[in-house]
Amino acid sequence: MERQVDELLQIILHYPHLDSDTFVEKWTKGEGSFDERERYAAFCCFAFNLLYRVWKFHHGDAAKIDEMILAREIVHRHKGWWLADSFNEHAYSKKFCVYVNSFE
């Protein structure tokens, strides 16, 4: 699992705009090329899938999750994607959705 956390960081190093507030705001407004928007959606899917795996591994223990991955940063920056894709509420467990939605 730590390897996947490192992989997430590598993606951010190769495509820093995906984790940029400026780009995320553009995405929220429907701006950006098709490729940029698709890459961002894939990045968010990877990030939230990884967060879900970490959440399951630590049985929802927020303190342990935070030791492995910066959940608050991921959710805070990319919550627009999370909320925009209604499939997320059906794809993940209800308890995980409550966890993600607890971040403001």
Phi, psi and omega in degrees: 000322178298327177298322179290326175297316176298322178297320177299317178296322178296320177299316180296322178294321180283328182229069186299336180296334181295336181247025182257133178302324180298312180293318181300320178295319176299316181300317180300327180274000180083015181268167180102159180289164178302315181298318178298317182293319179293318178298320179295317179298318179294320178299313180297319178300314178299313183297315181286327174296318177295315178301320178297317179297317179295317179301314179295316182301321181263013176053040176075008180286105187302320181297317180290323178299315181295336176289334184262324186210147181276078185301316183301319180294316180299309184293315182300312184287327189245017182294333177301318176295315181305313183286329183288335181260097184297342179296333181302320181295338181261335185278330183254161179296152180300321180295322178293319178299319177298317178301309181297314183288350179284342178281135178255000000 
